[in-house]
PDB file of C-alpha atoms in Angstrom:
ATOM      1  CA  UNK A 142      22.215   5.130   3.141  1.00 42.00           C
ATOM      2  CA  UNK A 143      20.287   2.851   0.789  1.00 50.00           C
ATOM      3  CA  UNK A 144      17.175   1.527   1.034  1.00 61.00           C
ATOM      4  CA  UNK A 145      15.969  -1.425   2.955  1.00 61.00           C
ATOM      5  CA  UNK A 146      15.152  -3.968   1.388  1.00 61.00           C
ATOM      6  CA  UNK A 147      13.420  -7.839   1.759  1.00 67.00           C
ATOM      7  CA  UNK A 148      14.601  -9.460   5.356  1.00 72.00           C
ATOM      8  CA  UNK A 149      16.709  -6.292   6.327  1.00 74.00           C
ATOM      9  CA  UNK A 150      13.130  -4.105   5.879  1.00 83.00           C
ATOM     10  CA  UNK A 151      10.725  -6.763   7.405  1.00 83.00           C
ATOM     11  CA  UNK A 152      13.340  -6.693  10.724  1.00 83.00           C
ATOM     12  CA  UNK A 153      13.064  -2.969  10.531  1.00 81.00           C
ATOM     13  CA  UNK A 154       9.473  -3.094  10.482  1.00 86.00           C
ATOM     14  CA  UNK A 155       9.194  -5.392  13.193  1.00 86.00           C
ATOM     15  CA  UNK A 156      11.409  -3.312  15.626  1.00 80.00           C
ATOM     16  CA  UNK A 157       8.957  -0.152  14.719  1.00 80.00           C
ATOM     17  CA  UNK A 158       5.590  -1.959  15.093  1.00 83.00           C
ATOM     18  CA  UNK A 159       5.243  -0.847  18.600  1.00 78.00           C
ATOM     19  CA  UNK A 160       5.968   3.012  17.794  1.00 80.00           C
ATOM     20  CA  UNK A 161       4.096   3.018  13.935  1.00 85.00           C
ATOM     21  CA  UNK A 162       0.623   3.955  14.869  1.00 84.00           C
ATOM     22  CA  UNK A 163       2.277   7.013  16.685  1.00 78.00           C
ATOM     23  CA  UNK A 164       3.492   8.694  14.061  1.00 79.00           C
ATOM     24  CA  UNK A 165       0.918   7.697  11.560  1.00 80.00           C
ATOM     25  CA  UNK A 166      -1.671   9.427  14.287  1.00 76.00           C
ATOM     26  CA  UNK A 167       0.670  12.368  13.672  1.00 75.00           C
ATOM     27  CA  UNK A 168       0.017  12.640   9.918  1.00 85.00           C
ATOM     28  CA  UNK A 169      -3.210  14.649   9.493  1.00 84.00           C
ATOM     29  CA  UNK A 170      -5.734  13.161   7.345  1.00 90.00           C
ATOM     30  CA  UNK A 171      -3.891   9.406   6.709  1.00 92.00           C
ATOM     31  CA  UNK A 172      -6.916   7.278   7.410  1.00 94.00           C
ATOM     32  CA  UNK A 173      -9.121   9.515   5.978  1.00 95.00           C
ATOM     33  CA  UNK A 174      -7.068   9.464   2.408  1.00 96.00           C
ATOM     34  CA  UNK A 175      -6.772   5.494   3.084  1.00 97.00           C
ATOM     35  CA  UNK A 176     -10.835   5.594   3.205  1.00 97.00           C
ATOM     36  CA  UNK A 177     -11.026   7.573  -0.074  1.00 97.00           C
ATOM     37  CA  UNK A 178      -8.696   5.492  -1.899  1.00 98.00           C
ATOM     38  CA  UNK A 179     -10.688   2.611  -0.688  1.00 98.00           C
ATOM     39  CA  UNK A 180     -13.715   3.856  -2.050  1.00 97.00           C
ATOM     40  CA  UNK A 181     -11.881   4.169  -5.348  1.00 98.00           C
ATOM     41  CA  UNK A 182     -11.771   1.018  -5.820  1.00 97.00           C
ATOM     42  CA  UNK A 183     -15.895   1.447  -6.944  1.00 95.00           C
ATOM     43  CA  UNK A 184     -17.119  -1.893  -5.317  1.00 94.00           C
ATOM     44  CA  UNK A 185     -20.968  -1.474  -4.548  1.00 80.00           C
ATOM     45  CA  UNK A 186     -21.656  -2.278  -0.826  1.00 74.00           C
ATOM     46  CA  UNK A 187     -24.850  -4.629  -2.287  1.00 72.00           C
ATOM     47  CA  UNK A 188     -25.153  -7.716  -3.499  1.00 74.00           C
ATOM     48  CA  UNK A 189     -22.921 -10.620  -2.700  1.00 84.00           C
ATOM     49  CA  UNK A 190     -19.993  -9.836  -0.177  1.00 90.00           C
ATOM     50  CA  UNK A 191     -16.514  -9.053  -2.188  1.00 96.00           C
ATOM     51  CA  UNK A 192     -13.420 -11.196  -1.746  1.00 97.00           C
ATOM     52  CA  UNK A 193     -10.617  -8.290  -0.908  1.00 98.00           C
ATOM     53  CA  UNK A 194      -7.337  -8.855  -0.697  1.00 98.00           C
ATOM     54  CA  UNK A 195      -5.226  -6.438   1.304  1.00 98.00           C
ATOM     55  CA  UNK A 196      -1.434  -6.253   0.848  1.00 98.00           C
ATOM     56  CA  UNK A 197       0.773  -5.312   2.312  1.00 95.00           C
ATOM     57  CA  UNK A 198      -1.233  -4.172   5.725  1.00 96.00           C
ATOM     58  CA  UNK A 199       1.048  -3.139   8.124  1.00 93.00           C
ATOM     59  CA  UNK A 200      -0.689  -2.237  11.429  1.00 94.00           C
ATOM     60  CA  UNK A 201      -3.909  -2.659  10.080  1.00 96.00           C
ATOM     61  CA  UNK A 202      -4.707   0.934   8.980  1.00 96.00           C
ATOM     62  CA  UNK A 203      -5.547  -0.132   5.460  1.00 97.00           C
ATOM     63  CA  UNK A 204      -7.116  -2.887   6.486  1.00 98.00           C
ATOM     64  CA  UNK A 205      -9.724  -0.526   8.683  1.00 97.00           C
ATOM     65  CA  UNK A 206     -10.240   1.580   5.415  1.00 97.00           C
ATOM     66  CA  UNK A 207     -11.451  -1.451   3.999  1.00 97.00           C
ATOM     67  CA  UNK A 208     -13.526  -2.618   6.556  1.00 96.00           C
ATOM     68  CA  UNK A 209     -15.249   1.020   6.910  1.00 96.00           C
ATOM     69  CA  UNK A 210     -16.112   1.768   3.528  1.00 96.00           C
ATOM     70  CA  UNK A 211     -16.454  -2.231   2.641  1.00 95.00           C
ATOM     71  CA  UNK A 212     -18.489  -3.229   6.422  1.00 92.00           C
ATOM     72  CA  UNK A 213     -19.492  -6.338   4.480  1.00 91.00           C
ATOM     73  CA  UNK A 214     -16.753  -7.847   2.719  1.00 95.00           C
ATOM     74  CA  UNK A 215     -14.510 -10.389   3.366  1.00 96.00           C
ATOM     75  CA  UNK A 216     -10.835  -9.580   3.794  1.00 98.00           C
ATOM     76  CA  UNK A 217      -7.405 -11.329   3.546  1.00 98.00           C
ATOM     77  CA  UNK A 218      -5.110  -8.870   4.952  1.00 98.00           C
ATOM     78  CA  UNK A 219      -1.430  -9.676   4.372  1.00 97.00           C
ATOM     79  CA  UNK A 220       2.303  -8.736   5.223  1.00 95.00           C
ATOM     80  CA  UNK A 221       5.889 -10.064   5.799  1.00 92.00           C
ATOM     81  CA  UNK A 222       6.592  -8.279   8.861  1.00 92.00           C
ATOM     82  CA  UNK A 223       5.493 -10.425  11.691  1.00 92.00           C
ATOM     83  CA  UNK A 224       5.558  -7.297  14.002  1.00 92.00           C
ATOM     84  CA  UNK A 225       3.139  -4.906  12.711  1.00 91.00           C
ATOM     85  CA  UNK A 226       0.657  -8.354  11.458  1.00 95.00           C
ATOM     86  CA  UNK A 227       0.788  -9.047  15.428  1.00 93.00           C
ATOM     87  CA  UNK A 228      -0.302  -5.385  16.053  1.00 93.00           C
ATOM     88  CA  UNK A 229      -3.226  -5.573  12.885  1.00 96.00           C
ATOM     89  CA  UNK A 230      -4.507  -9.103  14.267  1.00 95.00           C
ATOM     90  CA  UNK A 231      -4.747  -7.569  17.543  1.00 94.00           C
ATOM     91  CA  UNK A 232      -7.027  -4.558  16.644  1.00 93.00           C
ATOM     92  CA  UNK A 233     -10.852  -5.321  17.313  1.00 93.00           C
ATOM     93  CA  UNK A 234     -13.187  -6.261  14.017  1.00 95.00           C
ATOM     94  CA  UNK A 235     -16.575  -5.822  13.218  1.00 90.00           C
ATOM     95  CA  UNK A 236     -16.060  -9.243  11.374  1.00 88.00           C
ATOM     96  CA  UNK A 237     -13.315 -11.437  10.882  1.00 92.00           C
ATOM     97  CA  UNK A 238     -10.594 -10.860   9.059  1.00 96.00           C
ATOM     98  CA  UNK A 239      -7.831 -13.347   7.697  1.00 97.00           C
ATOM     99  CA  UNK A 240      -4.417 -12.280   8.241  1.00 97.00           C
ATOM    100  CA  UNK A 241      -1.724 -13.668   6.651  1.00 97.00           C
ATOM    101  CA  UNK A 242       1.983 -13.721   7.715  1.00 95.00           C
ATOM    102  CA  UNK A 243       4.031 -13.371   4.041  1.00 94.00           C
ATOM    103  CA  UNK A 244       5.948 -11.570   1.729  1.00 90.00           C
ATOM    104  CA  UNK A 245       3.420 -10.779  -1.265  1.00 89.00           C
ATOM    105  CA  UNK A 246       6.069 -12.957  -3.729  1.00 85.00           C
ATOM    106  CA  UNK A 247       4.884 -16.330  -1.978  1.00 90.00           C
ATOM    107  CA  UNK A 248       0.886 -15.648  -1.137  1.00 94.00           C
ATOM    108  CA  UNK A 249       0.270 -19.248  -3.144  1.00 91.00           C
ATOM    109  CA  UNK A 250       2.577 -21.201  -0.347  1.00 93.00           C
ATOM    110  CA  UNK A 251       0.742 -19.492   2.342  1.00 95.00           C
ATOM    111  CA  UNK A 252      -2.578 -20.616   1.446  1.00 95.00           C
ATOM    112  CA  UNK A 253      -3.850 -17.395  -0.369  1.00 96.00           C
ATOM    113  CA  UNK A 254      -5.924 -18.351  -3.207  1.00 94.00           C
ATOM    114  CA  UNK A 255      -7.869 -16.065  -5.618  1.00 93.00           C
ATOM    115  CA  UNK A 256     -10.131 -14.836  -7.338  1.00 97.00           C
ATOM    116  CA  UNK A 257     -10.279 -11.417  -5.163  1.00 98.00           C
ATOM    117  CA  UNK A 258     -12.662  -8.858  -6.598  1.00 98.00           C
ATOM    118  CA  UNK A 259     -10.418  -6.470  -5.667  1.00 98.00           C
ATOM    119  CA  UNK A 260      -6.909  -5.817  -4.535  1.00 98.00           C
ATOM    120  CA  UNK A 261      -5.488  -2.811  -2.570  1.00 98.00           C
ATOM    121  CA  UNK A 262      -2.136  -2.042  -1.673  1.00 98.00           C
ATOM    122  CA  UNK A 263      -1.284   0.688   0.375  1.00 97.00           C
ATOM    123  CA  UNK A 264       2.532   1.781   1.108  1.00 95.00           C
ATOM    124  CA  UNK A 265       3.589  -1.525  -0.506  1.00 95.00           C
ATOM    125  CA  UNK A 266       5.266  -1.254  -4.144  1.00 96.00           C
ATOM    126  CA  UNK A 267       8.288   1.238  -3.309  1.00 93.00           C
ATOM    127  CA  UNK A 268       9.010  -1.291  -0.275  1.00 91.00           C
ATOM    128  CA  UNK A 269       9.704  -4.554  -2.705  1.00 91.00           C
ATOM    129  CA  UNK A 270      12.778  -5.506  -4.629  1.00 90.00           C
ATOM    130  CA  UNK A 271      10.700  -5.941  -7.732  1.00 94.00           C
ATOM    131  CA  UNK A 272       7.773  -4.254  -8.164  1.00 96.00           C
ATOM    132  CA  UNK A 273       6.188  -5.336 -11.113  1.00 97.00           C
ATOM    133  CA  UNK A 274       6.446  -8.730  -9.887  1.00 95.00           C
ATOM    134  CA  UNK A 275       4.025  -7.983  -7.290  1.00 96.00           C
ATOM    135  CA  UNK A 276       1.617  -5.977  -9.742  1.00 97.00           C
ATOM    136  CA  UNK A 277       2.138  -9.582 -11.928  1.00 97.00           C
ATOM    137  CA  UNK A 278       0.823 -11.071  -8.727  1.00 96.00           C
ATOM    138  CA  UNK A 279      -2.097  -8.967  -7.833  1.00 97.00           C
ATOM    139  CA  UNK A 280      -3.099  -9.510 -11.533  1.00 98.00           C
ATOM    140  CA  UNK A 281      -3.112 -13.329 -11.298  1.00 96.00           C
ATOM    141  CA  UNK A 282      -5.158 -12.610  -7.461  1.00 97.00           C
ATOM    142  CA  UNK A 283      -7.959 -10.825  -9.176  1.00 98.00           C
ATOM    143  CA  UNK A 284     -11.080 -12.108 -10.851  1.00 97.00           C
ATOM    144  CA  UNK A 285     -11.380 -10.953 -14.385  1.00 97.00           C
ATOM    145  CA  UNK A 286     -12.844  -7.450 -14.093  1.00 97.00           C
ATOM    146  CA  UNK A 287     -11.500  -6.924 -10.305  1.00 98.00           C
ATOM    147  CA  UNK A 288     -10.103  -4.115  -9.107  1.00 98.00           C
ATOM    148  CA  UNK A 289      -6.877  -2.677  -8.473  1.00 98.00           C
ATOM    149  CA  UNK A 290      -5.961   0.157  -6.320  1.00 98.00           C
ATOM    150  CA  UNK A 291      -2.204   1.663  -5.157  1.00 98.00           C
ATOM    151  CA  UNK A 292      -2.227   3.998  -2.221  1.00 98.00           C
ATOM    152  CA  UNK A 293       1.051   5.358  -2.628  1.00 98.00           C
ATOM    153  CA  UNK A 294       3.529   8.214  -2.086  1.00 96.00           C
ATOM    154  CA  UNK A 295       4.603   8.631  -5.593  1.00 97.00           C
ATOM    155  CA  UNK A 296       5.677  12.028  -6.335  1.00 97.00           C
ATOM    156  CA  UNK A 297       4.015  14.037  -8.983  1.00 97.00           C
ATOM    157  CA  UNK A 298       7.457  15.018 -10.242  1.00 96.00           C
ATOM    158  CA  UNK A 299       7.112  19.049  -9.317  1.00 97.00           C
ATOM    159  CA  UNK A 300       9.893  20.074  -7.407  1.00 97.00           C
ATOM    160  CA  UNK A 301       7.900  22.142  -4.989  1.00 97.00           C
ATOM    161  CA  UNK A 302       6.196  18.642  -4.054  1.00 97.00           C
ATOM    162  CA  UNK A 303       9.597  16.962  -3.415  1.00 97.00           C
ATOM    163  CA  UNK A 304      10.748  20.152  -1.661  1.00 97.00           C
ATOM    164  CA  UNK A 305       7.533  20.071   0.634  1.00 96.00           C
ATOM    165  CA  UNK A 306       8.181  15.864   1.194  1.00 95.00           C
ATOM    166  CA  UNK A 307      12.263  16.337   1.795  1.00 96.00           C
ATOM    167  CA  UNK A 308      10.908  19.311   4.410  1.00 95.00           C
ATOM    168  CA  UNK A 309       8.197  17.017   6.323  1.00 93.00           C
ATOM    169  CA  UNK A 310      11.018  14.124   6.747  1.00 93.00           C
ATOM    170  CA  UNK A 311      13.868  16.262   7.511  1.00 93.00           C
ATOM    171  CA  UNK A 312      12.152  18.573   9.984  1.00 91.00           C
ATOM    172  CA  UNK A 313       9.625  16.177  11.652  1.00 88.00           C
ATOM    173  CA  UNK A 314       9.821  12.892  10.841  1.00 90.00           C
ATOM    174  CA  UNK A 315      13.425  11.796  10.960  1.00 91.00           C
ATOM    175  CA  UNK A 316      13.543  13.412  14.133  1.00 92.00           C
ATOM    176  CA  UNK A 317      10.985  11.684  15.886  1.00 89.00           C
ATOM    177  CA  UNK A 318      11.553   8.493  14.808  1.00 88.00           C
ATOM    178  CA  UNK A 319      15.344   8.437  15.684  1.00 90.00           C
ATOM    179  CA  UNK A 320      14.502   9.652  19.310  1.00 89.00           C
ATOM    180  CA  UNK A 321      12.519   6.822  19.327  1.00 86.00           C
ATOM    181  CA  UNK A 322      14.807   4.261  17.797  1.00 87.00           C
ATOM    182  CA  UNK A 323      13.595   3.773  14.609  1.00 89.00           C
ATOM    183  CA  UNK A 324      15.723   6.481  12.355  1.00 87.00           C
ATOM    184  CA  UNK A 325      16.873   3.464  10.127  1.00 88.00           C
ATOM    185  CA  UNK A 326      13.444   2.295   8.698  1.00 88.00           C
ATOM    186  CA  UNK A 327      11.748   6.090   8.482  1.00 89.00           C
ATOM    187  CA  UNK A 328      15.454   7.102   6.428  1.00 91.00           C
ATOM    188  CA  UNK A 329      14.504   4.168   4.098  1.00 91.00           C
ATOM    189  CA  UNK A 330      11.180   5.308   3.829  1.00 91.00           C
ATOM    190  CA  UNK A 331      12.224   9.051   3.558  1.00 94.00           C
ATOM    191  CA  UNK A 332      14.836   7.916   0.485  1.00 94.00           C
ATOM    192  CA  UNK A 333      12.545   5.356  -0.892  1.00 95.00           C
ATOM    193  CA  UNK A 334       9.851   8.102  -1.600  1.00 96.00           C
ATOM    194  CA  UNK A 335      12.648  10.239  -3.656  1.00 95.00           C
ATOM    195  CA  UNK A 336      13.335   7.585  -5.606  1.00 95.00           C
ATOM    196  CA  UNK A 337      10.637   5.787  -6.634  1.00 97.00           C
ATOM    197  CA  UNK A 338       8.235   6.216  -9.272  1.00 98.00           C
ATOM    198  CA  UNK A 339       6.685   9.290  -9.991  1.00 98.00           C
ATOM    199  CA  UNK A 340       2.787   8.812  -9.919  1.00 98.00           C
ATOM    200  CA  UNK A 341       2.831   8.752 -13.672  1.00 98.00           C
ATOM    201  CA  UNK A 342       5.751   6.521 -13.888  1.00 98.00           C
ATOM    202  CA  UNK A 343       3.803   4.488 -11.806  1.00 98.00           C
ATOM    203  CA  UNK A 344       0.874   4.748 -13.786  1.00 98.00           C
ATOM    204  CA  UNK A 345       2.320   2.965 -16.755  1.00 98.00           C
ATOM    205  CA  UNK A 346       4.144   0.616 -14.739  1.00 98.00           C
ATOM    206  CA  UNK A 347       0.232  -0.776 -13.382  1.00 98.00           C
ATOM    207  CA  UNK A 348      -0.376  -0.458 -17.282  1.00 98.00           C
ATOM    208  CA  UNK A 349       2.682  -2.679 -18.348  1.00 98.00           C
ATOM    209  CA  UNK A 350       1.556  -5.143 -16.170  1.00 98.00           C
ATOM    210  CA  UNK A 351      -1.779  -5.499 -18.145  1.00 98.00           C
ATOM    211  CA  UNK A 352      -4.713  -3.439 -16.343  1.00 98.00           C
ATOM    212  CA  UNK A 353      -6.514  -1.298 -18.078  1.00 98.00           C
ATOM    213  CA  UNK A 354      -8.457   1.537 -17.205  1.00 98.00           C
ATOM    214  CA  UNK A 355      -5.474   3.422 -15.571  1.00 98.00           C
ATOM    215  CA  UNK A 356      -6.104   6.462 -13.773  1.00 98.00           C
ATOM    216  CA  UNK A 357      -3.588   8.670 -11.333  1.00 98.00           C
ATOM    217  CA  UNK A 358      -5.915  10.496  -8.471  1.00 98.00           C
ATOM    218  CA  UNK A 359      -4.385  13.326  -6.168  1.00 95.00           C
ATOM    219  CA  UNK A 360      -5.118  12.923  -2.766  1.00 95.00           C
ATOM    220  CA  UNK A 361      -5.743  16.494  -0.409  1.00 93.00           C
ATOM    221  CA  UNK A 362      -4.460  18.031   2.078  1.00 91.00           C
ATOM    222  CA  UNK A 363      -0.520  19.015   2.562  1.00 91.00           C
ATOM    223  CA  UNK A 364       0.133  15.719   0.844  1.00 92.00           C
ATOM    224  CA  UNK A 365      -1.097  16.805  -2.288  1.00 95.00           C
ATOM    225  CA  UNK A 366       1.313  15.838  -5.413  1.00 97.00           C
ATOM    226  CA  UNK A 367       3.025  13.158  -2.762  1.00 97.00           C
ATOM    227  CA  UNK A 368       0.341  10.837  -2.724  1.00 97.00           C
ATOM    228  CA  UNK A 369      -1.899   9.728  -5.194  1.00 98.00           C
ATOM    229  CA  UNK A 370      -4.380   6.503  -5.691  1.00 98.00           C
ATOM    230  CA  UNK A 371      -3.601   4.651  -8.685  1.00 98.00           C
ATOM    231  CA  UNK A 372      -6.970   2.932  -9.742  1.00 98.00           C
ATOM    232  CA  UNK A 373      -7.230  -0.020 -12.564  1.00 98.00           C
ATOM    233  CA  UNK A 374      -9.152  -3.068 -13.412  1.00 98.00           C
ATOM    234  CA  UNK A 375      -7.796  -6.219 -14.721  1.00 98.00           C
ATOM    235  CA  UNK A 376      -9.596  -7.236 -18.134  1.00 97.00           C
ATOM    236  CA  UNK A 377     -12.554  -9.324 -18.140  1.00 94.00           C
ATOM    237  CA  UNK A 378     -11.204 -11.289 -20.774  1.00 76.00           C
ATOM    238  CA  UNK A 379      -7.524 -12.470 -21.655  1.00 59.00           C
ATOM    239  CA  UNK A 380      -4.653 -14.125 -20.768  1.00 54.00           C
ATOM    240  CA  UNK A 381      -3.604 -14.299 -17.423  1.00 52.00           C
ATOM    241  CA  UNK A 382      -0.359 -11.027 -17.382  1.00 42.00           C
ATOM    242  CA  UNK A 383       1.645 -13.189 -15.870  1.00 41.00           C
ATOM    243  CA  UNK A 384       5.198 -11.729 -16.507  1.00 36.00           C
ATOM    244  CA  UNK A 385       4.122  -8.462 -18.674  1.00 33.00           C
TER     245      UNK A 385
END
């Protein structure tokens, strides 16, 4: 089966919004490795309130990372399944937040303007047709100097890793999702994990897109050398990356 892609995975989304919290309640430690990669991005919680621009949000999980290590900033949280925004817009805030029905490709036509002073996407680039189009985008979001940073399941390349991911899926995951009607989307997300990027791959894919200051972090716990934070800033000075 390939993977989903575009309209084909926003409807899958959608169908799964109800059920999604579920099993993310069932992975241990996934909003405490959201928090930490959140704090990665190094924003100070004084002075002036930072413009942060979440994509890619889902139920809101990421979004709630944001909110708890960043209690003062001001959010646009943003994602093209309809579904799981409904679910996110739902949750209660300490503050507002703005949420924003789109795919990340069209942000300008739905009223999202920058600069962000940082930009976090969690789950988000193995799920788009073209990924470095949406790295060109967060580039343009950001204010020179903002920060980047990718909370992804990007394989550190080991085989023992991909064993261990290729065990979770096959023996939990899959399982529970098709008894609760969702095997198509967690199969895309199984297969779209295996082959993606590796984090370092990754890496120098945020580099080619013209951030600097590119680092790979493990995350703990049994998804160690699955997931990984990829932190970056865009330069303070320079042309805009649009296209590298």
């Amino acid at each position: 089966m390939p993977v989903l892609r575009d309209a084909d995975l926003a409807a899958a989304f959608n169908h799964a919004a109800r059920s999604y919290d579920t099993l993310v309640a069932a992975n241990p430690g996934y909003h405490a490795q959201l928090r930490r990669s959140a704090r990665r991005l190094g924003l100070s919680r004084g002075g002036p309130a930072p413009r942060v621009l979440d994509l890619g949000c889902g139920t809101g999980a990421s979004t709630a990372a944001l909110a708890d290590v960043l209690p003062g900033a001001d959010i646009t949280a943003v994602d093209a399944s309809a579904g799981m925004l409904r679910r996110a817009a739902g949750r209660p805030w300490p503050r507002p937040v703005r949420f924003v029905h789109a795919p990340v490709e069209h942000l300008a036509e739905a009223g999202v303007r920058g600069p962000f002073d940082a930009v976090f996407a969690a789950y988000l680039l193995r799920n788009t047709a073209d990924p470095d189009a949406v790295l060109a985008c967060a580039y343009r979001m950001l204010a020179p100097g903002g920060r980047l940073a990718v909370h992804e399941y990007a394989l550190s390349g080991r085989a023992a890793h991909r064993a261990v991911w290729n065990a979770v899926c096959g023996g939990l995951v899959l399982p529970v999702a098709t008894l609760l009607g969702d095997g198509p989307l967690y199969r895309h997300l199984w297969r779209s994990v295996v082959t993606f990027d590796t984090a370092e791959q990754l890496a120098h894919r945020v580099r080619r897109a013209g951030f600097e200051r590119v680092r790979v972090l493990p995350l703990p716990g049994w998804q160690t050398g699955i997931t990984h934070t990829v932190v970056a800033r865009r330069p303070s000075a320079g042309p805009d990356g649009a296209g590298r």
